[in-house]
mmCIF file of C-alpha atoms in Angstrom:
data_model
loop_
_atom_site.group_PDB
_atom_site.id
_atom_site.type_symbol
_atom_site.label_atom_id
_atom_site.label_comp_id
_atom_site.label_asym_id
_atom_site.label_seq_id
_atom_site.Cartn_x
_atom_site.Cartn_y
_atom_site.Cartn_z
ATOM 1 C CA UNK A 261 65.007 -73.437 142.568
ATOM 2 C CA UNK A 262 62.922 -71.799 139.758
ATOM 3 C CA UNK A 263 61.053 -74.132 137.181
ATOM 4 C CA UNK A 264 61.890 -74.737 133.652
ATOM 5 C CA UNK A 265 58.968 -72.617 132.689
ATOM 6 C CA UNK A 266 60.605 -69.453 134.164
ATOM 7 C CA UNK A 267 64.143 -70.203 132.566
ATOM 8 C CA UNK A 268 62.934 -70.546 128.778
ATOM 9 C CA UNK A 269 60.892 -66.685 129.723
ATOM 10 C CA UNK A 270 63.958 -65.757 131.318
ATOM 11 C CA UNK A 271 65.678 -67.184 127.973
ATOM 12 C CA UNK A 272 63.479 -65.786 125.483
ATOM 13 C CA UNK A 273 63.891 -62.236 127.249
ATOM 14 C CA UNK A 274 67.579 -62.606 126.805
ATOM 15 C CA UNK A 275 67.137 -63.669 123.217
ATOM 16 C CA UNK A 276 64.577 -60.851 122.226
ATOM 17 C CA UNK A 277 66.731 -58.472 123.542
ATOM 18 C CA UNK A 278 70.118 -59.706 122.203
ATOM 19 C CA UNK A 279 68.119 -59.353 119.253
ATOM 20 C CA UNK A 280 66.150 -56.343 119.223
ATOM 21 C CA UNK A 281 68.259 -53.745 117.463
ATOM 22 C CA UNK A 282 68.793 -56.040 114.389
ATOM 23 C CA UNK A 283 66.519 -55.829 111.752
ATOM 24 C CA UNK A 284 64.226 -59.411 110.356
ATOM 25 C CA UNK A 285 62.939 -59.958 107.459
ATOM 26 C CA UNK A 286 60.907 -63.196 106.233
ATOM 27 C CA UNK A 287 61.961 -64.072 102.622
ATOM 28 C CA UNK A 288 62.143 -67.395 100.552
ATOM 29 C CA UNK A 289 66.107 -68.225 100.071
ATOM 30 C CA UNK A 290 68.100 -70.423 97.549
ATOM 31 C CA UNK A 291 69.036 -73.304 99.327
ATOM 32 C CA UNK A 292 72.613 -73.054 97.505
ATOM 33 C CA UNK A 293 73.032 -69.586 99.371
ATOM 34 C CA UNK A 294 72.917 -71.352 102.788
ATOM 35 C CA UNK A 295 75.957 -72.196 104.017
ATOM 36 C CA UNK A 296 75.678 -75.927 105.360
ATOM 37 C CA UNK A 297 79.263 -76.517 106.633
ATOM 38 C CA UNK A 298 78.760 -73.433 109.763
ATOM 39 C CA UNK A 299 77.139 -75.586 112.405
ATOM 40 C CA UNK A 300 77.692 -72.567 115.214
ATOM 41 C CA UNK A 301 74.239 -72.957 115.922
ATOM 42 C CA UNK A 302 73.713 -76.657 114.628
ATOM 43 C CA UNK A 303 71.727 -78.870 117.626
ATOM 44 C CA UNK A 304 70.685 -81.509 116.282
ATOM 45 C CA UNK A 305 72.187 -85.442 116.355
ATOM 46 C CA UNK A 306 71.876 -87.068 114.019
ATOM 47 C CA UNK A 307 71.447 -84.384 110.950
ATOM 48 C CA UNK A 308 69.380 -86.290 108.892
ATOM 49 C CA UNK A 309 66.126 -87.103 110.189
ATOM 50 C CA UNK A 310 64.090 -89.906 108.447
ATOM 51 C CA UNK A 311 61.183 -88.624 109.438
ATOM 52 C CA UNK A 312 61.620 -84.965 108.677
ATOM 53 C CA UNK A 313 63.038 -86.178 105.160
ATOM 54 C CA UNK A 314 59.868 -88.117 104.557
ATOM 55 C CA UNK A 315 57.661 -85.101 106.247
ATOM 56 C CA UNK A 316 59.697 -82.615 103.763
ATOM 57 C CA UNK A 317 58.908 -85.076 100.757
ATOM 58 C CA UNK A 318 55.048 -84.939 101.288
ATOM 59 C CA UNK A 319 54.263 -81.207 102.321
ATOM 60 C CA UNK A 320 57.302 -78.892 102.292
ATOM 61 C CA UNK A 321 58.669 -76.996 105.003
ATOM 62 C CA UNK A 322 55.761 -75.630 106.519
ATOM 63 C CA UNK A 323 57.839 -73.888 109.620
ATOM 64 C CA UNK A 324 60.399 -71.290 108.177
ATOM 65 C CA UNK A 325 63.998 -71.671 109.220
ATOM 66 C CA UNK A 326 65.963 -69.170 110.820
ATOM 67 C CA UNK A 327 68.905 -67.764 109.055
ATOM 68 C CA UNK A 328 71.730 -64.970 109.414
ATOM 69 C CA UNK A 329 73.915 -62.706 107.224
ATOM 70 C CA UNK A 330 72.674 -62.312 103.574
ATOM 71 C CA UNK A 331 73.328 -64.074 99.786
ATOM 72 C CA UNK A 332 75.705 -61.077 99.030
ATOM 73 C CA UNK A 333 78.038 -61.713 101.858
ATOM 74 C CA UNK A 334 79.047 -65.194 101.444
ATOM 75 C CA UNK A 335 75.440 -66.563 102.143
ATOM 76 C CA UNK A 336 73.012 -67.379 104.805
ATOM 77 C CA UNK A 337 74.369 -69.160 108.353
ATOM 78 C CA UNK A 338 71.578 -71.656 110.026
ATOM 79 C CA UNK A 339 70.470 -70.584 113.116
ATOM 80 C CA UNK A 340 67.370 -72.701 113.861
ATOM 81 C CA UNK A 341 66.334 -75.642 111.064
ATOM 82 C CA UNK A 342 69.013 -77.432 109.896
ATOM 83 C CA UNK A 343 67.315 -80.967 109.680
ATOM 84 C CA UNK A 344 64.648 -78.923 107.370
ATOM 85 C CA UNK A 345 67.243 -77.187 105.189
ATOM 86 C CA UNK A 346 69.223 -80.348 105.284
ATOM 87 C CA UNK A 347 65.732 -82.176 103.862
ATOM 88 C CA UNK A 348 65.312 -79.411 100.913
ATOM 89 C CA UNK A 349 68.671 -79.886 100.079
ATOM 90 C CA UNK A 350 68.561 -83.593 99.999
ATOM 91 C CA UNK A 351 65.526 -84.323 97.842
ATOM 92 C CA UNK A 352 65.960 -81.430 95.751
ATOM 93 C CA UNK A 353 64.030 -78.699 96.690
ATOM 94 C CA UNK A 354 65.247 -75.519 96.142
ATOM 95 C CA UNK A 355 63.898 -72.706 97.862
ATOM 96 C CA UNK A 356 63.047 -72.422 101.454
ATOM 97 C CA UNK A 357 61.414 -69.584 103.775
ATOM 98 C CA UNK A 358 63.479 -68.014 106.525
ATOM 99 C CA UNK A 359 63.668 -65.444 109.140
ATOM 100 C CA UNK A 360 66.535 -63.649 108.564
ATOM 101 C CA UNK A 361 67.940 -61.990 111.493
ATOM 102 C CA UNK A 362 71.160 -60.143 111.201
ATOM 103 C CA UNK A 363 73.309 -61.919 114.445
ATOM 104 C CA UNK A 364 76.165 -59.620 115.300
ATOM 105 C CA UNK A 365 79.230 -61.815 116.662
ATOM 106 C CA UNK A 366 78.596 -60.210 119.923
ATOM 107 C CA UNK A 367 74.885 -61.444 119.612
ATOM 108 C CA UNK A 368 75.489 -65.087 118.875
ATOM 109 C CA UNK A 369 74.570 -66.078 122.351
ATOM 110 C CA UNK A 370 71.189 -64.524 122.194
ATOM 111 C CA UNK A 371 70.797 -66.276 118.695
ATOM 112 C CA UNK A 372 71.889 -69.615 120.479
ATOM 113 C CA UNK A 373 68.883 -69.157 122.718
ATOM 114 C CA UNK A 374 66.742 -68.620 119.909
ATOM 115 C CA UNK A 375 67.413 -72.012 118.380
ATOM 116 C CA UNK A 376 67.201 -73.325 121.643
ATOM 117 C CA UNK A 377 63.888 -72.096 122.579
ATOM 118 C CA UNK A 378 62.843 -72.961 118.820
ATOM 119 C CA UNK A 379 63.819 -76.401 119.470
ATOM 120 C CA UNK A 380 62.481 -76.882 122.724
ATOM 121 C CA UNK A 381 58.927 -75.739 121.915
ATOM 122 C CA UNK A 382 58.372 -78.586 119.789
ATOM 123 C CA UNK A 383 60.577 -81.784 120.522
ATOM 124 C CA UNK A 384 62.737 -83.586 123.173
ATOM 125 C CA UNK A 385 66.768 -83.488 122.389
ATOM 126 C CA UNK A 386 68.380 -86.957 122.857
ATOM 127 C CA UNK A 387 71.477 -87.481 125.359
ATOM 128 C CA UNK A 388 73.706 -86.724 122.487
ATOM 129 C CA UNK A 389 71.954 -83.188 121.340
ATOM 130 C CA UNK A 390 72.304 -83.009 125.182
ATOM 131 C CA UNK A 391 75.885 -82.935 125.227
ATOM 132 C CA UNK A 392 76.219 -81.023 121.903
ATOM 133 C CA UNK A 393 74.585 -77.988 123.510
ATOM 134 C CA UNK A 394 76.231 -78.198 126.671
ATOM 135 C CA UNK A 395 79.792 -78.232 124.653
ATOM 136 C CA UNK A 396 78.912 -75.373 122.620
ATOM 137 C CA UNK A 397 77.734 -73.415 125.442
ATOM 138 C CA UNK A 398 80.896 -73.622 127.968
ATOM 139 C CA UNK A 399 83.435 -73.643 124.690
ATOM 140 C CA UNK A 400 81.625 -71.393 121.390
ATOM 141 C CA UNK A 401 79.888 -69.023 123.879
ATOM 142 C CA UNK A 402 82.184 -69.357 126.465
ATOM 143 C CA UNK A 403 79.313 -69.577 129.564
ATOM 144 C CA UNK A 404 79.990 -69.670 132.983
ATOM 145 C CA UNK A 405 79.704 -73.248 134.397
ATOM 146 C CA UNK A 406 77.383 -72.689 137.029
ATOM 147 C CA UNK A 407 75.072 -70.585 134.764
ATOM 148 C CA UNK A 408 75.234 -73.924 132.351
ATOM 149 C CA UNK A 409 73.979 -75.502 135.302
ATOM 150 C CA UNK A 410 71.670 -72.900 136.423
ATOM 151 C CA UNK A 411 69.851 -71.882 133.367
ATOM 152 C CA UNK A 412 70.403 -74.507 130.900
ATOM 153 C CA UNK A 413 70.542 -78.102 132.354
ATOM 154 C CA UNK A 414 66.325 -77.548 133.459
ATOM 155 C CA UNK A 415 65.414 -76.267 129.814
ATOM 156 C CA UNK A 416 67.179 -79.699 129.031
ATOM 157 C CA UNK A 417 65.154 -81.588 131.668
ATOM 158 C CA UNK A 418 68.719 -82.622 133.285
ATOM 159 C CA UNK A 419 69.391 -81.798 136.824
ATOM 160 C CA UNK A 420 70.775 -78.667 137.946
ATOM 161 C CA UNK A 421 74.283 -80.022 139.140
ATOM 162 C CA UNK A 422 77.616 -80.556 137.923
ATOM 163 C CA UNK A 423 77.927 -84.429 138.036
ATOM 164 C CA UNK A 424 74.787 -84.099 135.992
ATOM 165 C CA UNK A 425 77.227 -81.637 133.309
ATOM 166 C CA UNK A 426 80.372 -83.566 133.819
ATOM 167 C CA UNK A 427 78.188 -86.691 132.142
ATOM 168 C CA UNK A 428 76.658 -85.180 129.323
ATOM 169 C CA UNK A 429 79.724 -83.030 128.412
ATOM 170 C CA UNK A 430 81.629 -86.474 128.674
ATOM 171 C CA UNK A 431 79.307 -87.658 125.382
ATOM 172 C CA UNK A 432 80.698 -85.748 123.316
ATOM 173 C CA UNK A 433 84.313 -86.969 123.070
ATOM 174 C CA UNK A 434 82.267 -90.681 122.386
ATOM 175 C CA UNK A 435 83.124 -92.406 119.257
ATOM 176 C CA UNK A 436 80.564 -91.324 116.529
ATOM 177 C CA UNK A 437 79.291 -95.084 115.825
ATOM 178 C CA UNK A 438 78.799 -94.702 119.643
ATOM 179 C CA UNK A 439 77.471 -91.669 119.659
ATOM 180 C CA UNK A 440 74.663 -93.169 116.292
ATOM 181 C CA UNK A 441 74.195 -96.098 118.793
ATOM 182 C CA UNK A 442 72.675 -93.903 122.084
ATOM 183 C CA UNK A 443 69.475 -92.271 120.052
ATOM 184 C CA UNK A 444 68.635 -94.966 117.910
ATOM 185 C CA UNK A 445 68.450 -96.937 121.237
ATOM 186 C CA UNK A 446 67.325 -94.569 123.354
ATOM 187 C CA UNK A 447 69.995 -95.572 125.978
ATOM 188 C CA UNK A 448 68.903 -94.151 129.864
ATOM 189 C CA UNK A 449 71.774 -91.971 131.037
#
């Protein structure tokens, strides 16, 4: 069995060449261009962070978020950053920086693993972000089950093994008062 260290290379490969033909661009965006209801790439349980809000408040968004598609075509589609463009839009602020890639529909995999790696460099998802991804990834971007349990449960820290997937994809279908209740609580799977 390789290590998780080898999957997210093996992952980031993927991603940089899923990505590689498009062109990126870093600008500072309207938050009223972003399009908040497309969650394709959304990760995050709950949204709204407390601590990212307050964070926000004090010092701005100091770690761009990743966007697709552009403000003439309907605006921008979150790819990585939601709870930070979620914060802006919140208390008001109105601009943020991006990275603007240009995610083909055949691509959106490779942008999946793009949020993913963004996410896992810097925090720990709860059971419920968990399940989330694991959803998304055998239903959205239609993965094979055992390379869900190959390649994504150890960038997850979950077991390689499908009792391990038949759990956490079992989450999701929870209640959402249920679902508030398991990482405010920090309930042990």
């Amino acid at each position: 069995m390789r290590d998780a260290g080898y999957v997210i290379e093996k992952a980031l490969r993927i991603t940089h060449y899923a990505l590689r033909i498009t062109k990126t661009m870093f600008r500072t965006i309207e938050c009223s261009q972003i399009n908040f209801n497309d969650t394709s790439f959304l990760m995050s349980y709950p949204l709204e962070s407390e601590k990212i809000l307050k964070s926000v408040g004090m010092v701005g968004v100091l770690q761009p978020i990743i966007v697709s598609g552009c403000s003439c075509h309907g605006g921008y589609q979150i790819v990585a950053g939601f709870r930070r463009a979620y914060a802006c839009r919140k208390i008001g602020i109105n601009t943020v920086h991006a990275h603007i890639y240009q995610v083909k529909p055949e691509e959106s995999l490779g942008a999946f693993w793009l949020a993913l790696s963004e996410n896992v460099s810097h925090r720990t998802f709860n059971d419920v972000e968990k399940s989330l991804i694991l959803t998304k990834l055998l239903g959205q971007f239609q993965c094979h089950r055992e390379d869900v349990i190959k390649n994504y449960l150890p960038i997850l820290e979950l077991a390689p093994n499908g009792k391990v997937l038949d759990t956490y994809l079992k989450i999701f279908d929870f209640e959402d008062e249920l679902k508030q209740y398991i990482p405010a609580h920090e309930l042990p799977m």
